[in-house]
Amino acid sequence: MTDPINLICIIDDDPIYAFAVQKLFKMNNFSNKCVVFKNGQEALEGLNNIHNRHGALPDLILLDINMPIMDGWQFLEVYKSTSLHKKTPIFITSSSVDNLDVSKAKTNDLVRGYVNKPLNLNSLILIKSKCL
């Protein structure tokens, strides 16, 4: 794989999944640095804090759609109205095989792609090819 992605944001309520994905990133030189948020609301607050401190915003966001408090779809609606979204690629990562979710992701301007869980090396190659 080419150079690693500098900073990735994982928005997912499953801590075991988030841990495993970070291990996958490191094993495949995909990224060495991640920020993890448990839901959309926490992500918006966290990204705003980073932005307000003039920190580097993520180069990639991996977004689960089924989460408590604020799900992925709600996150996208609010995120779109903020100054945070710049051109950060967002990939939906979900275990949902519902075609409605896939179709909805395809029609959202902020979403670069839809990747089924669990992520694997082929998923990472696909994501990276769409980020470049």
PDB file of C-alpha atoms in Angstrom:
ATOM      1  CA  MET A   1       0.000   0.000   0.000  1.00  0.00           C
ATOM      2  CA  THR A   2       1.213   3.565  -0.616  1.00  0.00           C
ATOM      3  CA  ASP A   3       1.774   6.241   2.012  1.00  0.00           C
ATOM      4  CA  PRO A   4      -0.530   5.972   5.011  1.00  0.00           C
ATOM      5  CA  ILE A   5      -3.447   8.333   5.447  1.00  0.00           C
ATOM      6  CA  ASN A   6      -2.459  10.854   8.089  1.00  0.00           C
ATOM      7  CA  LEU A   7      -5.576  10.958  10.287  1.00  0.00           C
ATOM      8  CA  ILE A   8      -8.745   8.900  10.118  1.00  0.00           C
ATOM      9  CA  CYS A   9     -11.958   9.510  12.042  1.00  0.00           C
ATOM     10  CA  ILE A  10     -13.954   6.419  12.997  1.00  0.00           C
ATOM     11  CA  ILE A  11     -17.542   7.078  14.068  1.00  0.00           C
ATOM     12  CA  ASP A  12     -18.921   3.828  15.458  1.00  0.00           C
ATOM     13  CA  ASP A  13     -20.535   2.751  18.722  1.00  0.00           C
ATOM     14  CA  ASP A  14     -18.810  -0.659  18.806  1.00  0.00           C
ATOM     15  CA  PRO A  15     -15.476  -0.298  20.658  1.00  0.00           C
ATOM     16  CA  ILE A  16     -14.312  -3.784  19.658  1.00  0.00           C
ATOM     17  CA  TYR A  17     -14.880  -2.992  15.984  1.00  0.00           C
ATOM     18  CA  ALA A  18     -13.077   0.347  16.319  1.00  0.00           C
ATOM     19  CA  PHE A  19     -10.125  -1.379  18.009  1.00  0.00           C
ATOM     20  CA  ALA A  20      -9.962  -4.110  15.353  1.00  0.00           C
ATOM     21  CA  VAL A  21     -10.125  -1.597  12.503  1.00  0.00           C
ATOM     22  CA  GLN A  22      -7.261   0.409  13.962  1.00  0.00           C
ATOM     23  CA  LYS A  23      -5.195  -2.784  14.170  1.00  0.00           C
ATOM     24  CA  LEU A  24      -6.063  -3.514  10.527  1.00  0.00           C
ATOM     25  CA  PHE A  25      -4.932   0.002   9.571  1.00  0.00           C
ATOM     26  CA  LYS A  26      -1.578  -0.425  11.288  1.00  0.00           C
ATOM     27  CA  MET A  27      -0.963  -3.927   9.924  1.00  0.00           C
ATOM     28  CA  ASN A  28      -1.529  -2.656   6.369  1.00  0.00           C
ATOM     29  CA  ASN A  29       0.174   0.744   6.693  1.00  0.00           C
ATOM     30  CA  PHE A  30      -3.191   2.361   5.972  1.00  0.00           C
ATOM     31  CA  SER A  31      -2.983   4.833   8.843  1.00  0.00           C
ATOM     32  CA  ASN A  32      -1.240   5.135  12.167  1.00  0.00           C
ATOM     33  CA  LYS A  33      -3.468   7.757  13.728  1.00  0.00           C
ATOM     34  CA  CYS A  34      -7.196   7.679  14.390  1.00  0.00           C
ATOM     35  CA  VAL A  35      -9.773   9.560  16.385  1.00  0.00           C
ATOM     36  CA  VAL A  36     -12.776   7.539  17.446  1.00  0.00           C
ATOM     37  CA  PHE A  37     -16.239   8.788  18.364  1.00  0.00           C
ATOM     38  CA  LYS A  38     -19.122   6.644  19.619  1.00  0.00           C
ATOM     39  CA  ASN A  39     -21.921   8.423  17.750  1.00  0.00           C
ATOM     40  CA  GLY A  40     -22.670  11.340  15.457  1.00  0.00           C
ATOM     41  CA  GLN A  41     -23.226  13.847  18.249  1.00  0.00           C
ATOM     42  CA  GLU A  42     -19.918  13.029  19.909  1.00  0.00           C
ATOM     43  CA  ALA A  43     -18.197  13.257  16.521  1.00  0.00           C
ATOM     44  CA  LEU A  44     -19.619  16.695  15.763  1.00  0.00           C
ATOM     45  CA  GLU A  45     -18.517  17.975  19.168  1.00  0.00           C
ATOM     46  CA  GLY A  46     -15.084  16.387  18.838  1.00  0.00           C
ATOM     47  CA  LEU A  47     -14.492  17.658  15.313  1.00  0.00           C
ATOM     48  CA  ASN A  48     -15.631  21.141  16.345  1.00  0.00           C
ATOM     49  CA  ASN A  49     -13.161  21.055  19.243  1.00  0.00           C
ATOM     50  CA  ILE A  50     -10.337  20.057  16.896  1.00  0.00           C
ATOM     51  CA  HIS A  51     -11.331  22.795  14.454  1.00  0.00           C
ATOM     52  CA  ASN A  52     -11.585  25.448  17.183  1.00  0.00           C
ATOM     53  CA  ARG A  53      -8.094  24.552  18.447  1.00  0.00           C
ATOM     54  CA  HIS A  54      -6.823  24.849  14.845  1.00  0.00           C
ATOM     55  CA  GLY A  55      -5.930  21.170  14.854  1.00  0.00           C
ATOM     56  CA  ALA A  56      -5.795  19.011  11.770  1.00  0.00           C
ATOM     57  CA  LEU A  57      -9.174  17.679  10.744  1.00  0.00           C
ATOM     58  CA  PRO A  58      -9.313  14.050   9.573  1.00  0.00           C
ATOM     59  CA  ASP A  59      -8.350  13.127   6.032  1.00  0.00           C
ATOM     60  CA  LEU A  60     -10.978  10.385   5.979  1.00  0.00           C
ATOM     61  CA  ILE A  61     -14.165   9.636   7.926  1.00  0.00           C
ATOM     62  CA  LEU A  62     -15.531   6.116   8.328  1.00  0.00           C
ATOM     63  CA  LEU A  63     -19.127   6.430   9.454  1.00  0.00           C
ATOM     64  CA  ASP A  64     -21.422   3.756  10.832  1.00  0.00           C
ATOM     65  CA  ILE A  65     -25.108   4.404  10.203  1.00  0.00           C
ATOM     66  CA  ASN A  66     -26.719   2.533  13.103  1.00  0.00           C
ATOM     67  CA  MET A  67     -25.736   4.210  16.360  1.00  0.00           C
ATOM     68  CA  PRO A  68     -27.554   5.535  19.424  1.00  0.00           C
ATOM     69  CA  ILE A  69     -28.044   9.253  20.159  1.00  0.00           C
ATOM     70  CA  MET A  70     -27.247  10.463  16.609  1.00  0.00           C
ATOM     71  CA  ASP A  71     -27.012   7.939  13.776  1.00  0.00           C
ATOM     72  CA  GLY A  72     -24.919   8.265  10.637  1.00  0.00           C
ATOM     73  CA  TRP A  73     -27.687   9.795   8.531  1.00  0.00           C
ATOM     74  CA  GLN A  74     -28.404  12.446  11.152  1.00  0.00           C
ATOM     75  CA  PHE A  75     -24.672  13.145  11.424  1.00  0.00           C
ATOM     76  CA  LEU A  76     -24.452  13.757   7.668  1.00  0.00           C
ATOM     77  CA  GLU A  77     -27.357  16.232   7.755  1.00  0.00           C
ATOM     78  CA  VAL A  78     -25.827  18.314  10.526  1.00  0.00           C
ATOM     79  CA  TYR A  79     -22.251  17.933   9.272  1.00  0.00           C
ATOM     80  CA  LYS A  80     -23.256  19.284   5.869  1.00  0.00           C
ATOM     81  CA  SER A  81     -24.406  22.553   7.440  1.00  0.00           C
ATOM     82  CA  THR A  82     -21.136  23.100   9.308  1.00  0.00           C
ATOM     83  CA  SER A  83     -17.838  24.515   8.123  1.00  0.00           C
ATOM     84  CA  LEU A  84     -16.153  21.229   9.079  1.00  0.00           C
ATOM     85  CA  HIS A  85     -16.937  19.211   6.005  1.00  0.00           C
ATOM     86  CA  LYS A  86     -14.360  20.762   3.628  1.00  0.00           C
ATOM     87  CA  LYS A  87     -13.532  17.949   1.226  1.00  0.00           C
ATOM     88  CA  THR A  88     -13.039  15.118   3.679  1.00  0.00           C
ATOM     89  CA  PRO A  89     -14.083  11.847   2.038  1.00  0.00           C
ATOM     90  CA  ILE A  90     -16.723   9.975   4.030  1.00  0.00           C
ATOM     91  CA  PHE A  91     -17.332   6.266   3.669  1.00  0.00           C
ATOM     92  CA  ILE A  92     -20.330   4.562   5.204  1.00  0.00           C
ATOM     93  CA  THR A  93     -19.172   1.402   6.957  1.00  0.00           C
ATOM     94  CA  SER A  94     -22.058  -0.799   7.933  1.00  0.00           C
ATOM     95  CA  SER A  95     -23.156  -4.369   8.428  1.00  0.00           C
ATOM     96  CA  SER A  96     -26.529  -3.445   6.929  1.00  0.00           C
ATOM     97  CA  VAL A  97     -27.264  -5.191   3.640  1.00  0.00           C
ATOM     98  CA  ASP A  98     -30.452  -3.193   3.134  1.00  0.00           C
ATOM     99  CA  ASN A  99     -30.465  -1.855  -0.426  1.00  0.00           C
ATOM    100  CA  LEU A 100     -32.222   1.289   0.816  1.00  0.00           C
ATOM    101  CA  ASP A 101     -29.152   2.164   2.903  1.00  0.00           C
ATOM    102  CA  VAL A 102     -26.846   1.615  -0.065  1.00  0.00           C
ATOM    103  CA  SER A 103     -29.084   3.697  -2.337  1.00  0.00           C
ATOM    104  CA  LYS A 104     -29.375   6.465   0.230  1.00  0.00           C
ATOM    105  CA  ALA A 105     -25.582   6.570   0.579  1.00  0.00           C
ATOM    106  CA  LYS A 106     -25.174   6.853  -3.203  1.00  0.00           C
ATOM    107  CA  THR A 107     -27.432   9.897  -3.356  1.00  0.00           C
ATOM    108  CA  ASN A 108     -25.660  11.776  -0.556  1.00  0.00           C
ATOM    109  CA  ASP A 109     -23.117  14.270  -1.903  1.00  0.00           C
ATOM    110  CA  LEU A 110     -20.865  13.887   1.137  1.00  0.00           C
ATOM    111  CA  VAL A 111     -20.571  10.102   0.881  1.00  0.00           C
ATOM    112  CA  ARG A 112     -17.763   8.779  -1.289  1.00  0.00           C
ATOM    113  CA  GLY A 113     -18.696   5.126  -0.882  1.00  0.00           C
ATOM    114  CA  TYR A 114     -20.429   2.346   1.051  1.00  0.00           C
ATOM    115  CA  VAL A 115     -18.313  -0.447   2.502  1.00  0.00           C
ATOM    116  CA  ASN A 116     -19.679  -3.503   4.270  1.00  0.00           C
ATOM    117  CA  LYS A 117     -18.313  -4.566   7.631  1.00  0.00           C
ATOM    118  CA  PRO A 118     -16.062  -6.129   8.577  1.00  0.00           C
ATOM    119  CA  LEU A 119     -13.394  -4.176   6.757  1.00  0.00           C
ATOM    120  CA  ASN A 120     -10.537  -6.151   5.251  1.00  0.00           C
ATOM    121  CA  LEU A 121      -7.528  -5.474   3.051  1.00  0.00           C
ATOM    122  CA  ASN A 122      -9.696  -5.308  -0.090  1.00  0.00           C
ATOM    123  CA  SER A 123     -11.931  -2.727   1.635  1.00  0.00           C
ATOM    124  CA  LEU A 124      -8.899  -0.616   2.472  1.00  0.00           C
ATOM    125  CA  ILE A 125      -7.622  -0.796  -1.105  1.00  0.00           C
ATOM    126  CA  LEU A 126     -11.060   0.260  -2.391  1.00  0.00           C
ATOM    127  CA  ILE A 127     -11.293   3.161   0.070  1.00  0.00           C
ATOM    128  CA  LYS A 128      -7.807   4.377  -0.731  1.00  0.00           C
ATOM    129  CA  SER A 129      -8.430   4.189  -4.473  1.00  0.00           C
ATOM    130  CA  LYS A 130     -11.494   6.408  -4.066  1.00  0.00           C
ATOM    131  CA  CYS A 131      -9.644   8.856  -1.800  1.00  0.00           C
ATOM    132  CA  LEU A 132      -6.854   9.556  -4.274  1.00  0.00           C
TER     133      LEU A 132
END
